[in-house]
mmCIF file of C-alpha atoms in Angstrom:
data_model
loop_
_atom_site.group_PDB
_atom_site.id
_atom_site.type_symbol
_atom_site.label_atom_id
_atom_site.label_comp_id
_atom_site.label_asym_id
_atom_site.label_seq_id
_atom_site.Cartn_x
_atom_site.Cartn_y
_atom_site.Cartn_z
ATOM 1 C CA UNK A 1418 85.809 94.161 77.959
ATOM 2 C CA UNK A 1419 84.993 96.013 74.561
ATOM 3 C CA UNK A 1420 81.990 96.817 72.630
ATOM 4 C CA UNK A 1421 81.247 95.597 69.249
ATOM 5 C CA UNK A 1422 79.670 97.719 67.020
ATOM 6 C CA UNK A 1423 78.632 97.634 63.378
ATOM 7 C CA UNK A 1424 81.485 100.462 62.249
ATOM 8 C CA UNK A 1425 83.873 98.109 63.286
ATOM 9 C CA UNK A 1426 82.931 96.185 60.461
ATOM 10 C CA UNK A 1427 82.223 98.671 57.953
ATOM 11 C CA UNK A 1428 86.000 99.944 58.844
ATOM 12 C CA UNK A 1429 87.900 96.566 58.467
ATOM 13 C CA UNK A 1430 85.661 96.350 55.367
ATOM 14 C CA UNK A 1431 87.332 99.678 54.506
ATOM 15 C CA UNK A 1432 83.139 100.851 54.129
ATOM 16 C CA UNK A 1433 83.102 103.658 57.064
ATOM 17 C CA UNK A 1434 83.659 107.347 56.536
ATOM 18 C CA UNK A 1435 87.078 107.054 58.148
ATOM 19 C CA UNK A 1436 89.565 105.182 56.579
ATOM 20 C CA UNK A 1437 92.574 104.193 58.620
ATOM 21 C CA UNK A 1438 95.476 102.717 56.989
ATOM 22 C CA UNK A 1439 95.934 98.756 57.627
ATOM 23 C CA UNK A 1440 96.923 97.043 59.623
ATOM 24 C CA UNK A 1441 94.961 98.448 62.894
ATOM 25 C CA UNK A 1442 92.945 97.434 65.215
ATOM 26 C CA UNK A 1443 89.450 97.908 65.466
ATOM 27 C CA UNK A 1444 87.699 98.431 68.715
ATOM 28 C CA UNK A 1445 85.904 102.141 69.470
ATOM 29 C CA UNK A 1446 84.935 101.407 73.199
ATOM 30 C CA UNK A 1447 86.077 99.173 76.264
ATOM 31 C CA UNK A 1448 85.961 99.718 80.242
ATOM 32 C CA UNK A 1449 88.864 98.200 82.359
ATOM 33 C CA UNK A 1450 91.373 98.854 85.377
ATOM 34 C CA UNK A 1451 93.720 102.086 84.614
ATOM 35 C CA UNK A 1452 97.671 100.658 85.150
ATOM 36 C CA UNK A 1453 99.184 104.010 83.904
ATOM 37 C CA UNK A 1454 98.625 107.483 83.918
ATOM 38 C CA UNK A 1455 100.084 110.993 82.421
ATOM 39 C CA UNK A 1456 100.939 112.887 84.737
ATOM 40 C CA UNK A 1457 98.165 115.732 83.687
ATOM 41 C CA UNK A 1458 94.918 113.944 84.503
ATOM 42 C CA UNK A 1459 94.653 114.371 88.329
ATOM 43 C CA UNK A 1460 91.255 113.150 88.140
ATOM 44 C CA UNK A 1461 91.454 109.621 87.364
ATOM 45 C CA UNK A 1462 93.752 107.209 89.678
ATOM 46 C CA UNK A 1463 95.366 104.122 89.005
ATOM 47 C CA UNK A 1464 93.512 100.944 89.761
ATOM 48 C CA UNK A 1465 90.171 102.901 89.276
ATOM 49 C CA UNK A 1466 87.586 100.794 86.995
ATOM 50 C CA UNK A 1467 86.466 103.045 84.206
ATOM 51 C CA UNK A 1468 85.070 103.067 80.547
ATOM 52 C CA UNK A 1469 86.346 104.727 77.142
ATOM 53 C CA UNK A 1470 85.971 105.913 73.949
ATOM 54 C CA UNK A 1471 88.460 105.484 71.412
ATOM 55 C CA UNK A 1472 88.639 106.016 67.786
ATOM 56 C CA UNK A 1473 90.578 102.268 67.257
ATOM 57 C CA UNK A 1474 92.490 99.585 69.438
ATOM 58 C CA UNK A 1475 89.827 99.004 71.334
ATOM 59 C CA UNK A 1476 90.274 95.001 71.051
ATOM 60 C CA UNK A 1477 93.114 94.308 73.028
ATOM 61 C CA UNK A 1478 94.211 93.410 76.124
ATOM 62 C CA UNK A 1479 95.454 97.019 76.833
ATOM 63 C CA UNK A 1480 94.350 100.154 75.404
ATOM 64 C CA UNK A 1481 95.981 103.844 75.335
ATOM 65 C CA UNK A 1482 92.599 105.966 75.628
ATOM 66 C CA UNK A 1483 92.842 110.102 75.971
ATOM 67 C CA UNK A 1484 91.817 111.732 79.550
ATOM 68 C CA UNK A 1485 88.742 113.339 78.101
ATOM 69 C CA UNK A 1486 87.227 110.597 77.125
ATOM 70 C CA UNK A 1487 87.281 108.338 80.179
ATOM 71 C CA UNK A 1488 84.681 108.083 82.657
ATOM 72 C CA UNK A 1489 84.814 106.326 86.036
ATOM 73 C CA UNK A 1490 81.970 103.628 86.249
ATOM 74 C CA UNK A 1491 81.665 102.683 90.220
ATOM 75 C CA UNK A 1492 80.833 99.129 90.593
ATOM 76 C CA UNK A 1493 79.085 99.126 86.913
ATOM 77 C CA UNK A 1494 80.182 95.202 85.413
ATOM 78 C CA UNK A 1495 82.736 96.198 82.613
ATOM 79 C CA UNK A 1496 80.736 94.251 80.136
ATOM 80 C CA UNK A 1497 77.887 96.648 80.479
ATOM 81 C CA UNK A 1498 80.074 99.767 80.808
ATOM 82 C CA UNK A 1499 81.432 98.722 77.885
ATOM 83 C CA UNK A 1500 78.922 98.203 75.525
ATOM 84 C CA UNK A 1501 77.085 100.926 77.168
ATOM 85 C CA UNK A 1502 78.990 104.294 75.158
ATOM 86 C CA UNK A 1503 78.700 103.891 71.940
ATOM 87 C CA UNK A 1504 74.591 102.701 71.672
ATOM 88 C CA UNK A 1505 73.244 105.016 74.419
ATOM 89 C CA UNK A 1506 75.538 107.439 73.464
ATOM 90 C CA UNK A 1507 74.328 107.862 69.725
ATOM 91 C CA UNK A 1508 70.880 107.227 70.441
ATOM 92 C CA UNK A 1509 70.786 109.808 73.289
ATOM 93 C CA UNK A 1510 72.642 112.509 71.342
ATOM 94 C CA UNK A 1511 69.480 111.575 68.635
ATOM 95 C CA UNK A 1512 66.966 111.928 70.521
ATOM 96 C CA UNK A 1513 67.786 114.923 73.019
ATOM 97 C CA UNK A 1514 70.230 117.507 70.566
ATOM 98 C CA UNK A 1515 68.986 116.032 67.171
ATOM 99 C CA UNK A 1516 65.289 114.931 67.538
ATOM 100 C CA UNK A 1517 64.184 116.842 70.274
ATOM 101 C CA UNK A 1518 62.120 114.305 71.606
ATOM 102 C CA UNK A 1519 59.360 115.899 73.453
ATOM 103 C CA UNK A 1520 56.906 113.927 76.102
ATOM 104 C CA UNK A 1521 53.538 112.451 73.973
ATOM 105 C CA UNK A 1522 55.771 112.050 70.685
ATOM 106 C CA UNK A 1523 55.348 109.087 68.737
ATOM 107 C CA UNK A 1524 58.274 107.681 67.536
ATOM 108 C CA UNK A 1525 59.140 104.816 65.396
ATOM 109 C CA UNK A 1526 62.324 102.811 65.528
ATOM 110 C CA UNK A 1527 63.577 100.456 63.246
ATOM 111 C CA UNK A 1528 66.825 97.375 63.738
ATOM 112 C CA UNK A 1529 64.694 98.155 66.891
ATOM 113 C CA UNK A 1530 66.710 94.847 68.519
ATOM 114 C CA UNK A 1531 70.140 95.924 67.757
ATOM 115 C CA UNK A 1532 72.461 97.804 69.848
ATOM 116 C CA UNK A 1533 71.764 101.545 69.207
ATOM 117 C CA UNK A 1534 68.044 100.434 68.434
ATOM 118 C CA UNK A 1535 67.282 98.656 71.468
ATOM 119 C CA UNK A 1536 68.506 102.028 73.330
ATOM 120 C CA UNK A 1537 66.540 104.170 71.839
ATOM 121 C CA UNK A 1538 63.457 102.055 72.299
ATOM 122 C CA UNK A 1539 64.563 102.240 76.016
ATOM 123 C CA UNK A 1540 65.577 105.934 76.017
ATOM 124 C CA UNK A 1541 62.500 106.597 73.873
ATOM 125 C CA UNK A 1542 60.317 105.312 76.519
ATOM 126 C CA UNK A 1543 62.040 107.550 79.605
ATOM 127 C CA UNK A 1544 61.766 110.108 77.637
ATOM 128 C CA UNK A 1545 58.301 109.857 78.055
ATOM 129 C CA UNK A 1546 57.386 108.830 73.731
ATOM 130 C CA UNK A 1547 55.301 106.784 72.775
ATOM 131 C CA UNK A 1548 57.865 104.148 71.093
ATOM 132 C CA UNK A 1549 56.554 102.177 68.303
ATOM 133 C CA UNK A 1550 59.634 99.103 67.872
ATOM 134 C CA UNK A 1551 59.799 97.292 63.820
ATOM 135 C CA UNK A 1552 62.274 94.583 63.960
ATOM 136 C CA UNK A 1553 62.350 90.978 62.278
ATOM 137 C CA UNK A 1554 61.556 88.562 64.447
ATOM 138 C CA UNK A 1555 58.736 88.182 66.988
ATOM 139 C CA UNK A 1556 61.257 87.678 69.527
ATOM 140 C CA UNK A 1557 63.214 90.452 68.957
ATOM 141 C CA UNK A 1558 59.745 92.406 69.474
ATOM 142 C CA UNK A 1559 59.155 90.901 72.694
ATOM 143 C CA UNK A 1560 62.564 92.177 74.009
ATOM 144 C CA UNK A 1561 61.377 95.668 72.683
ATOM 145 C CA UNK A 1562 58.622 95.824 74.712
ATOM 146 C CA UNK A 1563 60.477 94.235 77.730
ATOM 147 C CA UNK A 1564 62.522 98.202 77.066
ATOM 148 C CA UNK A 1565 59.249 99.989 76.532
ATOM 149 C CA UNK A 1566 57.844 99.843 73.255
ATOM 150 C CA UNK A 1567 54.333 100.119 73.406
ATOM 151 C CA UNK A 1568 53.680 98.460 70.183
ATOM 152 C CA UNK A 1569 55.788 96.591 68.048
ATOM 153 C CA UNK A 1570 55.804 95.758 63.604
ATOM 154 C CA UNK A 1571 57.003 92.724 62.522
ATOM 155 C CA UNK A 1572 58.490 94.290 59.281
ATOM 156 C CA UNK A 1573 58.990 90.658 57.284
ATOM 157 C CA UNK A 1574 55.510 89.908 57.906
ATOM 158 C CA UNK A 1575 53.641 93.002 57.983
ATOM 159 C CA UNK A 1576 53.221 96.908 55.926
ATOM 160 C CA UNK A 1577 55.711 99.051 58.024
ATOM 161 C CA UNK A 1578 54.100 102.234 56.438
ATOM 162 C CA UNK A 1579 50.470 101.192 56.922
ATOM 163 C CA UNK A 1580 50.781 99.458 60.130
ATOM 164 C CA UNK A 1581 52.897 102.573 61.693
ATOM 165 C CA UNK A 1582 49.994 104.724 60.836
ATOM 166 C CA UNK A 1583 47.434 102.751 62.097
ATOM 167 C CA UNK A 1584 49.821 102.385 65.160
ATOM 168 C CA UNK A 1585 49.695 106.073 65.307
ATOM 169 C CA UNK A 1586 46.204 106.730 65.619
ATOM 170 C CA UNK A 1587 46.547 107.682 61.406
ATOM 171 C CA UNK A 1588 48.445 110.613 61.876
ATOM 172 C CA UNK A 1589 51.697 108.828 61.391
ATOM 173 C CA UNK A 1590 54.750 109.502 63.331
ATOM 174 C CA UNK A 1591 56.194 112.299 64.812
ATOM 175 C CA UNK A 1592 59.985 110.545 64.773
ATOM 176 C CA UNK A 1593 61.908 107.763 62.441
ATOM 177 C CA UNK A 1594 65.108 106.640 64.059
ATOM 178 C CA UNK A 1595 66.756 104.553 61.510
ATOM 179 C CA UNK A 1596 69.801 102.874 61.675
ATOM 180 C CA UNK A 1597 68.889 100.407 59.099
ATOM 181 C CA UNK A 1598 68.582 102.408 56.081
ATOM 182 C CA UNK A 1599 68.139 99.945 52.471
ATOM 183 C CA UNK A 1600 64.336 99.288 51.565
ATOM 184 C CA UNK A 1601 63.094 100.133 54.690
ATOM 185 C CA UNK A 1602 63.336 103.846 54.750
ATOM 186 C CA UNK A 1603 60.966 105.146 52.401
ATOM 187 C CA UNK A 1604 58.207 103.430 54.135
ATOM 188 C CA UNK A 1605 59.099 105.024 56.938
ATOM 189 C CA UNK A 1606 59.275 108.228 56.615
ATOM 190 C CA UNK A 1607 55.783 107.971 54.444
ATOM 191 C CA UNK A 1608 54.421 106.445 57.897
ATOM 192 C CA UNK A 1609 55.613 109.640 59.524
ATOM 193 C CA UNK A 1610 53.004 112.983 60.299
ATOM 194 C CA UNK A 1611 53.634 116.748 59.750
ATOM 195 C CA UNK A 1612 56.096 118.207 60.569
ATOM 196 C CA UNK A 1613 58.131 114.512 61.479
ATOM 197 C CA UNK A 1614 61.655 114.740 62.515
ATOM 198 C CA UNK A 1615 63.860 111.270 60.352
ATOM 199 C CA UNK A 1616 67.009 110.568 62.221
ATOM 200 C CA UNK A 1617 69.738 109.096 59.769
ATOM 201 C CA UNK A 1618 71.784 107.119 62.367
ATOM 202 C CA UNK A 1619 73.041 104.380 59.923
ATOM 203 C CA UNK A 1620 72.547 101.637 56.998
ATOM 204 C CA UNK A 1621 72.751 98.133 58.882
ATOM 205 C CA UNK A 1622 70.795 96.838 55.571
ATOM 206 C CA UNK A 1623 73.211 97.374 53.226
ATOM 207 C CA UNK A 1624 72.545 99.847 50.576
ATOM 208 C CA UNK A 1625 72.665 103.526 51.617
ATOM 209 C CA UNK A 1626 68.814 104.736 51.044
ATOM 210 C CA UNK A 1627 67.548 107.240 48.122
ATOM 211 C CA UNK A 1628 64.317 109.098 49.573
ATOM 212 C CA UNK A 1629 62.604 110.831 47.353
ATOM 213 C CA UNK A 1630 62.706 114.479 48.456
ATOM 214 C CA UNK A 1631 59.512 115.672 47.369
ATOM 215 C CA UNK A 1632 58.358 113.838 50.243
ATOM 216 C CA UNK A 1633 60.190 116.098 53.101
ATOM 217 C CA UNK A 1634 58.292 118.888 51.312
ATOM 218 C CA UNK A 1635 54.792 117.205 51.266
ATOM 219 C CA UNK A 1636 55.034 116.445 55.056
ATOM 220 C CA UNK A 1637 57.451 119.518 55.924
ATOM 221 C CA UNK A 1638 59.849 116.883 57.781
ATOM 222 C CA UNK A 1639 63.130 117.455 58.402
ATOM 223 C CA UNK A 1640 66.128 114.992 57.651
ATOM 224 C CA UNK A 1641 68.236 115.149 60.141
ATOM 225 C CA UNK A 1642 71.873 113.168 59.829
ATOM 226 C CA UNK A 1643 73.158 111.628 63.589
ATOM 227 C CA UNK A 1644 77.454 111.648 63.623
ATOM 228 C CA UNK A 1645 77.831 111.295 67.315
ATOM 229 C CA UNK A 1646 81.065 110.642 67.204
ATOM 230 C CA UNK A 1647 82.241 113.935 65.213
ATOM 231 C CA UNK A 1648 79.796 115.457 67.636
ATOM 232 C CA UNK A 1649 81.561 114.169 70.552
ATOM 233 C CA UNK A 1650 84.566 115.813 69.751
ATOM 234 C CA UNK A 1651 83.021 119.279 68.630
ATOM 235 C CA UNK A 1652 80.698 119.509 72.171
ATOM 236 C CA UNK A 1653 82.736 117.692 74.518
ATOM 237 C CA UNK A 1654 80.656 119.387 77.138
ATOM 238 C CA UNK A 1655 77.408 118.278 76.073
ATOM 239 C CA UNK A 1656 78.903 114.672 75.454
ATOM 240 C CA UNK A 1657 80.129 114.141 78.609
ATOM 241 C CA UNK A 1658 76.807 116.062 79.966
ATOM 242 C CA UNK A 1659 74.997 113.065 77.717
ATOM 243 C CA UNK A 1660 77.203 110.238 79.549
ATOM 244 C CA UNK A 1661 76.913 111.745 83.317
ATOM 245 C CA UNK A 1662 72.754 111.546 82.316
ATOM 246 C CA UNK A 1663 73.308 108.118 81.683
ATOM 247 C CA UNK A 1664 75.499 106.774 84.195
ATOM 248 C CA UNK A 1665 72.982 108.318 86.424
ATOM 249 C CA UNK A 1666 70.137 106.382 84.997
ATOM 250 C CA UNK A 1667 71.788 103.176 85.104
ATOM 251 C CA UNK A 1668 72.611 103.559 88.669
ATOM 252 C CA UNK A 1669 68.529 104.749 89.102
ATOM 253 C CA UNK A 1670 67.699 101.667 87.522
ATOM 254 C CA UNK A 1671 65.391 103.733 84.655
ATOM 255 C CA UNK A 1672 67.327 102.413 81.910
ATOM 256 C CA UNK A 1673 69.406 98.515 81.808
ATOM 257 C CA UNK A 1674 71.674 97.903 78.862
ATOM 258 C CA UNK A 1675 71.624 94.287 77.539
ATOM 259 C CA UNK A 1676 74.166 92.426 76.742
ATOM 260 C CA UNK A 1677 73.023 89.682 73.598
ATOM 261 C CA UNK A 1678 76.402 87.551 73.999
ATOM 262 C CA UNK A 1679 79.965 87.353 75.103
ATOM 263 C CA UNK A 1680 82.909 86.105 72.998
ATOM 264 C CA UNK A 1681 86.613 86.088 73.803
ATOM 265 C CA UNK A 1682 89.233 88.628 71.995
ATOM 266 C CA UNK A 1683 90.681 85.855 69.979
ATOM 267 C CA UNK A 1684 87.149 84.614 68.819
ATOM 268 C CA UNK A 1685 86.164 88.283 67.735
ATOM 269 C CA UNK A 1686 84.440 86.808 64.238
ATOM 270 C CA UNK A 1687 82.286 85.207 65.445
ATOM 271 C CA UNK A 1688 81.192 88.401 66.874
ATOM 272 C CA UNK A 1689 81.314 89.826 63.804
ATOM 273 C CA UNK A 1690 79.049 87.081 62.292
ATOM 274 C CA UNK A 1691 76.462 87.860 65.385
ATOM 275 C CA UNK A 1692 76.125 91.483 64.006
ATOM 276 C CA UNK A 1693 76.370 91.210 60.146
ATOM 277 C CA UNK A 1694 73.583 87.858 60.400
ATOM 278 C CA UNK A 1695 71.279 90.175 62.412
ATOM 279 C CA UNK A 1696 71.175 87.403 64.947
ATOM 280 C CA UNK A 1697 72.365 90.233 68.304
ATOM 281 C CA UNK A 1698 69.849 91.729 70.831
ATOM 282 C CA UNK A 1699 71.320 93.866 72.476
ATOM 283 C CA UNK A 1700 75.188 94.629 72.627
ATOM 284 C CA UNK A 1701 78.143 91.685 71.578
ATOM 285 C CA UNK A 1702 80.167 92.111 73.670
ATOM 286 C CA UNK A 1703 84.660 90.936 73.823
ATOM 287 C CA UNK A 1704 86.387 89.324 76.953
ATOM 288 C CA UNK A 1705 89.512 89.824 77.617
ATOM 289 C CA UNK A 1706 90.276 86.864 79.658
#
């Protein structure tokens, strides 16, 4: 199985930081059965069921991954382990090296629904924050607090700034994760308090936001960018520290990825049309077979 993420988009729409020249295949995590091995990676066997990070070719039926970047799973279904790196990843790496997420903190979370969203509203919650979830839908905000959001904004209907400060006890926020970027990030960090920490994870929206910077000096915040994949590769340690965290709390039962949907490899736009119509909560997920 392989996960399907919103960069997989943005690079066959030649959009994403990284450019990689066409044709390629798209695809940045998967979990399978290992046929073949190098014969330098003694710890990983053949036949064992593991998942992977790759930079591209992740949607295939076979995929060359390196050894420092697989993981063995145990018994974990492969559509979970699969759609399980890349969301809990990034939002972990935000919220332990980037945010610093302390116990008490409020934190507000917007695409709250979506992959890397969803898991941070989860994360957020084990953590030990107080997770405020904004999202479209009333359904999607129902799902949100099924992860552990303790209140949720319905940000079609309702004043994201105003209601995440009344949500806040009128001090605002002490954390924005945003992954959604476009029209709704001013608002949000306005809604956040002193000193707030504003995660830029991504711009699911659209347009890549413009805040106005006089307002990171009014409310001494701090803008902090999240490149978890660049960060994987500079602190492999701490990323595979990250994962092993994880892995752990899946088996503990603290935190349960969702899976929206399941499409086969050859139906992969309509996939693609889950993610870019907003319609996925939780991971979209590819079959194989």
């Amino acid at each position: 199985a392989a996960g399907v993420n919103f960069p997989d988009i943005l690079l066959v729409e030649g959009k994403y930081q990284m450019k990689p020249p066409f044709p390629f295949i798209p695809g940045s995590e998967a979990a399978g059965i290992i046929t073949e091995l190098a014969d330098d990676v003694p710890h990983l066997k053949v036949g064992m069921r593991v998942g992977c990070m790759v930079q591209l070719g992740g949607f295939a039926t076979e995929v060359v991954a390196h050894k420092s970047t697989v993981y063995p799973i145990g018994d974990m279904p492969f559509d979970v382990a699969a759609g399980m790196a890349l969301v809990y990843g990034t939002s972990y790496h935000a919220l332990k090296q980037r945010a610093r997420l302390q116990p008490g903190e409020k934190m507000l979370v917007l695409g709250a629904a979506g992959g890397v969203g969803l898991a941070a509203v989860e994360l957020g919650k084990v953590m030990g924050a107080e997770v405020i979830a904004a999202a479209s839908t009333a359904e999607k905000l129902e799902v949100c607090k099924q992860y552990g959001a303790a209140h949720g904004i319905n940000y079609t209907s309702e004043d994201l700034k105003a209601r995440a400060k009344e949500l806040s006890g009128g001090k605002g926020v002490n954390v924005v994760y945003d992954p959604v970027g476009d029209k709704f990030a001013e608002p949000a960090f306005r809604s956040m308090d002193w000193m707030g920490r504003y995660l830029v994870v991504g711009f699911a929206a659209g347009d890549i936001s413009k805040l106005p910077l006089n307002l990171a000096l009014l409310k001494s915040a701090d803008i902090r960018g999240v490149f978890w994949g660049t960060w994987t590769m500079r602190d492999h340690k701490g990323h595979m520290e990250n994962m092993g965290e994880l892995l752990n709390w899946v088996k503990e039962g603290k935190i349960n990825p969702r899976v929206s949907s399941h499409h086969k490899l050859e139906n992969f736009s309509e996939a693609f049309d889950e993610l870019t119509s907003r319609k996925a909560i939780g991971k979209v997920i590819l079959t194989m077979k």
